[in-house]
């Protein structure tokens, strides 16, 4: 299981995204970032976000 805490990405937000794979986590994190935080997920930013995903 992998986990990404939105707070770790620098937002004051308690959202936590979990998935079995990096792709699953990113598939949820991308719309969250775009819709909730108005963040454009560029390839560079996606790479940064991947770096924040932890194994749990
Ligand atoms: Zn968030």
Tab-separated table of N, CA and C and ligand atoms in Angstrom:
chain	number	residue	atom	x	y	z
A	1	UNK	N	0.856	-1.198	0.000
A	1	UNK	CA	0.000	0.000	0.000
A	1	UNK	C	0.887	1.242	0.000
A	2	UNK	N	0.473	2.213	-0.784
A	2	UNK	CA	1.207	3.470	-0.815
A	2	UNK	C	0.299	4.585	-0.336
A	3	UNK	N	0.908	5.611	0.211
A	3	UNK	CA	0.140	6.685	0.819
A	3	UNK	C	0.792	8.030	0.518
A	4	UNK	N	-0.065	8.994	0.233
A	4	UNK	CA	0.412	10.361	0.022
A	4	UNK	C	-0.424	11.291	0.898
A	5	UNK	N	0.258	12.048	1.735
A	5	UNK	CA	-0.430	13.033	2.558
A	5	UNK	C	-0.337	14.382	1.861
A	6	UNK	N	-1.496	14.958	1.632
A	6	UNK	CA	-1.519	16.245	0.945
A	6	UNK	C	-0.700	17.279	1.716
A	7	UNK	N	-0.716	17.173	3.017
A	7	UNK	CA	0.033	18.128	3.849
A	7	UNK	C	1.529	18.099	3.505
A	8	UNK	N	2.015	16.903	3.170
A	8	UNK	CA	3.437	16.771	2.827
A	8	UNK	C	3.776	17.528	1.543
A	9	UNK	N	2.748	17.791	0.731
A	9	UNK	CA	2.963	18.549	-0.498
A	9	UNK	C	2.911	20.053	-0.249
A	10	UNK	N	2.713	20.425	1.023
A	10	UNK	CA	2.776	21.830	1.371
A	10	UNK	C	1.426	22.505	1.530
A	11	UNK	N	0.342	21.714	1.484
A	11	UNK	CA	-0.982	22.296	1.639
A	11	UNK	C	-1.484	22.108	3.057
A	12	UNK	N	-2.276	23.073	3.519
A	12	UNK	CA	-2.921	22.942	4.815
A	12	UNK	C	-4.200	22.143	4.595
A	13	UNK	N	-4.032	20.833	4.493
A	13	UNK	CA	-5.106	19.956	4.034
A	13	UNK	C	-4.877	18.580	4.646
A	14	UNK	N	-5.946	17.994	5.142
A	14	UNK	CA	-5.816	16.698	5.811
A	14	UNK	C	-6.080	15.515	4.887
A	15	UNK	N	-6.215	15.766	3.610
A	15	UNK	CA	-6.505	14.675	2.677
A	15	UNK	C	-5.331	13.696	2.614
A	16	UNK	N	-5.670	12.417	2.598
A	16	UNK	CA	-4.679	11.364	2.438
A	16	UNK	C	-5.152	10.465	1.306
A	17	UNK	N	-4.275	10.227	0.358
A	17	UNK	CA	-4.601	9.378	-0.783
A	17	UNK	C	-3.834	8.071	-0.632
A	18	UNK	N	-4.554	6.952	-0.815
A	18	UNK	CA	-3.899	5.650	-0.711
A	18	UNK	C	-4.203	4.823	-1.948
A	19	UNK	N	-3.278	3.956	-2.265
A	19	UNK	CA	-3.486	3.055	-3.388
A	19	UNK	C	-2.469	1.937	-3.354
A	20	UNK	N	-2.719	0.925	-4.153
A	20	UNK	CA	-1.796	-0.212	-4.191
A	20	UNK	C	-0.557	0.083	-5.017
A	21	UNK	N	-0.700	0.992	-5.947
A	21	UNK	CA	0.429	1.315	-6.826
A	21	UNK	C	0.595	2.827	-6.921
A	22	UNK	N	1.748	3.242	-7.403
A	22	UNK	CA	2.012	4.663	-7.622
A	22	UNK	C	0.974	5.255	-8.589
A	23	UNK	N	0.621	4.485	-9.630
A	23	UNK	CA	-0.355	4.985	-10.596
A	23	UNK	C	-1.708	5.235	-9.939
A	24	UNK	N	-2.099	4.340	-9.040
A	24	UNK	CA	-3.380	4.520	-8.355
A	24	UNK	C	-3.352	5.761	-7.476
A	25	UNK	N	-2.251	5.962	-6.791
A	25	UNK	CA	-2.139	7.146	-5.941
A	25	UNK	C	-2.188	8.406	-6.794
A	26	UNK	N	-1.442	8.419	-7.868
A	26	UNK	CA	-1.403	9.609	-8.716
A	26	UNK	C	-2.753	9.860	-9.386
A	27	UNK	N	-3.476	8.783	-9.706
A	27	UNK	CA	-4.777	8.942	-10.355
A	27	UNK	C	-5.757	9.661	-9.436
A	28	UNK	N	-5.549	9.548	-8.128
A	28	UNK	CA	-6.407	10.252	-7.177
A	28	UNK	C	-5.825	11.602	-6.787
A	29	UNK	N	-4.507	11.659	-6.690
A	29	UNK	CA	-3.869	12.891	-6.249
A	29	UNK	C	-4.013	13.996	-7.292
A	30	UNK	N	-3.975	13.603	-8.561
A	30	UNK	CA	-4.032	14.622	-9.619
A	30	UNK	C	-5.351	15.407	-9.583
A	31	UNK	N	-6.514	14.728	-9.634
A	31	UNK	CA	-7.752	15.508	-9.582
A	31	UNK	C	-7.928	16.251	-8.261
A	32	UNK	N	-7.415	15.693	-7.171
A	32	UNK	CA	-7.500	16.398	-5.885
A	32	UNK	C	-6.723	17.708	-5.962
A	33	UNK	N	-5.513	17.640	-6.447
A	33	UNK	CA	-4.678	18.839	-6.532
A	33	UNK	C	-5.314	19.875	-7.458
A	34	UNK	N	-5.867	19.398	-8.559
A	34	UNK	CA	-6.413	20.327	-9.549
A	34	UNK	C	-7.728	20.936	-9.086
A	35	UNK	N	-8.602	20.095	-8.508
A	35	UNK	CA	-9.942	20.566	-8.187
A	35	UNK	C	-10.003	21.252	-6.831
A	36	UNK	N	-9.272	20.726	-5.864
A	36	UNK	CA	-9.350	21.280	-4.509
A	36	UNK	C	-8.377	22.435	-4.340
A	37	UNK	N	-7.196	22.309	-4.942
A	37	UNK	CA	-6.167	23.316	-4.715
A	37	UNK	C	-5.881	24.176	-5.936
A	38	UNK	N	-6.575	23.913	-7.061
A	38	UNK	CA	-6.376	24.728	-8.246
A	38	UNK	C	-4.961	24.663	-8.761
A	39	UNK	N	-4.332	23.518	-8.546
A	39	UNK	CA	-2.928	23.344	-8.911
A	39	UNK	C	-2.826	22.634	-10.258
A	40	UNK	N	-2.075	23.214	-11.144
A	40	UNK	CA	-1.823	22.523	-12.406
A	40	UNK	C	-0.719	21.496	-12.180
A	41	UNK	N	-1.029	20.226	-12.431
A	41	UNK	CA	-0.047	19.169	-12.194
A	41	UNK	C	0.798	18.995	-13.452
A	42	UNK	N	1.885	19.724	-13.485
A	42	UNK	CA	2.834	19.629	-14.592
A	42	UNK	C	3.668	18.362	-14.410
A	43	UNK	N	4.356	17.915	-15.446
A	43	UNK	CA	5.221	16.733	-15.279
A	43	UNK	C	6.244	16.919	-14.165
A	44	UNK	N	6.776	18.136	-14.030
A	44	UNK	CA	7.749	18.385	-12.970
A	44	UNK	C	7.105	18.235	-11.600
A	45	UNK	N	5.896	18.808	-11.475
A	45	UNK	CA	5.231	18.736	-10.183
A	45	UNK	C	4.784	17.309	-9.870
A	46	UNK	N	4.368	16.581	-10.894
A	46	UNK	CA	3.996	15.183	-10.686
A	46	UNK	C	5.188	14.393	-10.167
A	47	UNK	N	6.371	14.694	-10.681
A	47	UNK	CA	7.577	13.999	-10.212
A	47	UNK	C	7.846	14.331	-8.747
A	48	UNK	N	7.630	15.597	-8.376
A	48	UNK	CA	7.810	15.991	-6.968
A	48	UNK	C	6.816	15.243	-6.083
A	49	UNK	N	5.573	15.160	-6.559
A	49	UNK	CA	4.544	14.499	-5.759
A	49	UNK	C	4.892	13.019	-5.586
A	50	UNK	N	5.366	12.397	-6.654
A	50	UNK	CA	5.745	10.981	-6.533
A	50	UNK	C	6.792	10.778	-5.451
A	51	UNK	N	7.672	11.761	-5.306
A	51	UNK	CA	8.710	11.671	-4.303
A	51	UNK	C	8.189	11.731	-2.876
A	52	UNK	N	6.928	12.150	-2.716
A	52	UNK	CA	6.328	12.277	-1.387
A	52	UNK	C	5.531	11.039	-0.997
A	53	UNK	N	5.320	10.147	-1.948
A	53	UNK	CA	4.527	8.947	-1.694
A	53	UNK	C	5.360	7.966	-0.857
A	54	UNK	N	4.732	7.464	0.183
A	54	UNK	CA	5.427	6.529	1.086
A	54	UNK	C	4.767	5.161	1.047
A	55	UNK	N	5.549	4.167	1.321
A	55	UNK	CA	5.011	2.814	1.487
A	55	UNK	C	4.463	2.680	2.900
A	56	UNK	N	3.272	2.178	2.996
A	56	UNK	CA	2.659	1.979	4.317
A	56	UNK	C	2.166	0.542	4.446
B	1	LIG	ZN1	-5.364	18.574	-0.402
